[in-house]
C-alpha positions as a printed Julia matrix, in Angstrom:
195×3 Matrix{Float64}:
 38.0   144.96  -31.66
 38.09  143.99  -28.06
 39.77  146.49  -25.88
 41.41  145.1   -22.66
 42.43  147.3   -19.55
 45.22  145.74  -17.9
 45.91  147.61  -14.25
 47.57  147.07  -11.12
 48.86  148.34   -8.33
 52.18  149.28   -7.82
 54.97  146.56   -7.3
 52.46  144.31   -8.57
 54.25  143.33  -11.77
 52.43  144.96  -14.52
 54.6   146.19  -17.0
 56.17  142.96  -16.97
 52.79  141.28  -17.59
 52.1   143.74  -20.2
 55.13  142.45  -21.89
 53.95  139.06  -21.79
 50.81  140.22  -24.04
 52.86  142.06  -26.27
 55.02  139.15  -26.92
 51.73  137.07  -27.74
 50.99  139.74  -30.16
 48.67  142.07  -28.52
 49.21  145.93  -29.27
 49.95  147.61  -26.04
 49.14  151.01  -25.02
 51.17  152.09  -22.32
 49.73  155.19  -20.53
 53.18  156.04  -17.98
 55.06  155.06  -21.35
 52.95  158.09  -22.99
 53.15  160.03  -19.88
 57.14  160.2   -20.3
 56.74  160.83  -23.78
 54.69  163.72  -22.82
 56.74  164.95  -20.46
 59.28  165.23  -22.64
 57.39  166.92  -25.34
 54.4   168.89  -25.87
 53.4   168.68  -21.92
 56.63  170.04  -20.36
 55.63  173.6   -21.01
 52.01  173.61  -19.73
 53.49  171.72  -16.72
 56.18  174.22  -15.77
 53.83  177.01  -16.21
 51.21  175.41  -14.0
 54.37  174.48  -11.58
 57.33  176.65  -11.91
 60.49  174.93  -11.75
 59.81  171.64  -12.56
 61.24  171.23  -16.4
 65.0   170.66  -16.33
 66.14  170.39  -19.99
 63.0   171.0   -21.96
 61.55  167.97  -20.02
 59.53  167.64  -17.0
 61.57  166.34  -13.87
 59.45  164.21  -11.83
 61.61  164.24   -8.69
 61.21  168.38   -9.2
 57.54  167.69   -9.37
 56.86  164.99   -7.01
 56.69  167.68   -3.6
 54.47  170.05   -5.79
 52.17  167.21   -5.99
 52.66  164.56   -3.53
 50.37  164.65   -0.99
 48.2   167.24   -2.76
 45.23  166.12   -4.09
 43.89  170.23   -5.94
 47.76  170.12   -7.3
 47.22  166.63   -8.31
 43.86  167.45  -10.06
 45.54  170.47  -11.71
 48.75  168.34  -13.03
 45.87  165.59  -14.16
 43.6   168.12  -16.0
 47.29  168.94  -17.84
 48.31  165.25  -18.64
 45.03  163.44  -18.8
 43.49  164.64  -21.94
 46.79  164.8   -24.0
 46.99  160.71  -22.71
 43.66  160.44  -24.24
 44.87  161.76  -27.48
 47.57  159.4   -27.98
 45.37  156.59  -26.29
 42.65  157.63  -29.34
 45.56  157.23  -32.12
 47.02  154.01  -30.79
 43.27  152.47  -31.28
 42.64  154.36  -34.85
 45.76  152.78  -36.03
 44.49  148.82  -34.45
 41.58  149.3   -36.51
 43.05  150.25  -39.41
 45.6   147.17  -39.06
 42.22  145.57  -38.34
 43.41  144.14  -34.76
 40.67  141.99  -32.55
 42.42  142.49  -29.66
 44.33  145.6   -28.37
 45.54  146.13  -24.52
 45.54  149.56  -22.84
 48.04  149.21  -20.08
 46.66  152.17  -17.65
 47.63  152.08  -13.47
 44.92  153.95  -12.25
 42.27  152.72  -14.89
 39.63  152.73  -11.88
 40.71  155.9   -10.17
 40.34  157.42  -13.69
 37.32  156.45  -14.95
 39.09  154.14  -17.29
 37.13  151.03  -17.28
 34.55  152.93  -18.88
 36.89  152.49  -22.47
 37.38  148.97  -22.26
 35.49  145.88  -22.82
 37.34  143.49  -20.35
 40.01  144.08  -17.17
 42.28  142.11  -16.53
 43.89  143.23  -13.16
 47.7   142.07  -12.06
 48.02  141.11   -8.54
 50.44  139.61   -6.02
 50.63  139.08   -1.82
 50.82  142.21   -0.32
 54.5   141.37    1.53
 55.47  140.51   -1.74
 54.12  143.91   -3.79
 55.87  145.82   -0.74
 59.32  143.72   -0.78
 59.03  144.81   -4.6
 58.6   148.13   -3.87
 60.75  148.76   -0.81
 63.67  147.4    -3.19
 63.7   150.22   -5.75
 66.49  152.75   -5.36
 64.4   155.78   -5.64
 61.48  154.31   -2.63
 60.99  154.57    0.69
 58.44  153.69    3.1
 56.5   156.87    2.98
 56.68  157.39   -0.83
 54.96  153.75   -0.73
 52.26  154.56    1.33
 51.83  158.07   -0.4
 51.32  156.31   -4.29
 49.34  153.47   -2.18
 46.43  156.25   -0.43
 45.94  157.03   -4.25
 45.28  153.7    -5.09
 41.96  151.93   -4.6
 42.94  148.58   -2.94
 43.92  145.42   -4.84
 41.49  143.54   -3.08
 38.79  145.68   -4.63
 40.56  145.86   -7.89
 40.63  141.83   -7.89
 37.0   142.43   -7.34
 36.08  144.17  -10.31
 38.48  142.41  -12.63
 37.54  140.08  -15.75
 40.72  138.32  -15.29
 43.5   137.82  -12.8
 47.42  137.29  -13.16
 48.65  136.68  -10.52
 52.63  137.65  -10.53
 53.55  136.19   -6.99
 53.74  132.63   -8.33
 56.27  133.09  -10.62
 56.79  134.24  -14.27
 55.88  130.43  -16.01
 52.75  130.38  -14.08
 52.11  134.65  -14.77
 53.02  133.63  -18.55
 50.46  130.3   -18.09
 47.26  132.94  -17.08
 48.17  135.49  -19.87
 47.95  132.49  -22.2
 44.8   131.58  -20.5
 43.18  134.75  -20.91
 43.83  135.13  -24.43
 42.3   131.43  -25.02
 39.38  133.12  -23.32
 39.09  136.26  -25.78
 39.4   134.12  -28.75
 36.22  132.33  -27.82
 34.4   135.52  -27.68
 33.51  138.45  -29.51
């Protein structure tokens, strides 16, 4: 079973190009997707105990959480030391059950898959990119952003340019969806070939 890591940075069209390999058939992991469900669930207590006042409704409230963290990278290590493993949990029974439905290809959609040590549990990265202007008009147009939060998520980031670097594959969302849906295509023609 091959394992691909599909990152990004932010505003750079990822979840959209994770759809695109889910609609070709490709299981999809989606780490923020289990982060929420966490939150939600079986994390909201250990987060409110580790930062009081940040579960509204048996459920962790990011914009409650976001100034305990922000800005803050021992805060940030402590919420990640919370969240991290539990991901890993889920991120283990998503792959037992592609074996067991004996899947060749699965996709772990993780944002920081560099900054976490990620790469390290898949075979192949395929890394979603876009012009900077464009990533930051993206961005910039979402009703809970503004500049500084942008520059605060980027500083966590490592660039795109060294991302792009590192990658297996690129899709590049700034030309369009057609030619986005063209290079997912493309890189599953790729991974059929191998392996």
């Amino acid at each position: 079973m091959i394992r691909i890591g599909l990152t990004g940075s932010i505003g750079m069209g990822k979840s959209t190009t994770a759809k695109m390999f889910a609609a070709e058939g490709v299981p999809v992991h989606d780490a923020d997707a289990t982060v929420h469900m966490l939150y939600a669930g079986r994390a909201a207590p250990l987060v409110e105990a580790a930062f009081p006042g940040t579960v509204r409704d048996g459920r962790v409230d990011r914009q409650l959480l976001s100034p305990h963290v922000l800005g803050k990278p021992e805060a940030m290590k402590k919420l990640e030391s919370i969240v991290h493993p539990l991901v890993r949990e889920e991120e283990q029974a998503f792959l037992a059950k592609a074996r067991a439905d004996r899947r060749r290809l699965v996709m772990m959609d993780i944002p920081l898959l560099f900054e976490t040590g990620g790469e390290k549990r898949v075979d192949v990265i395929v890394v979603v990119t876009a012009d900077a202007e464009i990533q930051r008009q993206r961005v910039l147009a979402r009703t809970d952003m503004t500049a500084d939060r942008f520059e605060a998520i980027m500083s966590k980031q490592i660039p795109d340019t060294e991302k792009r670097r590192r990658a297996h594959f690129l899709v590049d969302t700034g030309l369009g969806m057609e030619p986005a849906k063209r290079q997912v295509s493309a890189v599953l023609k790729a991974l059929a070939g191998s392996g």
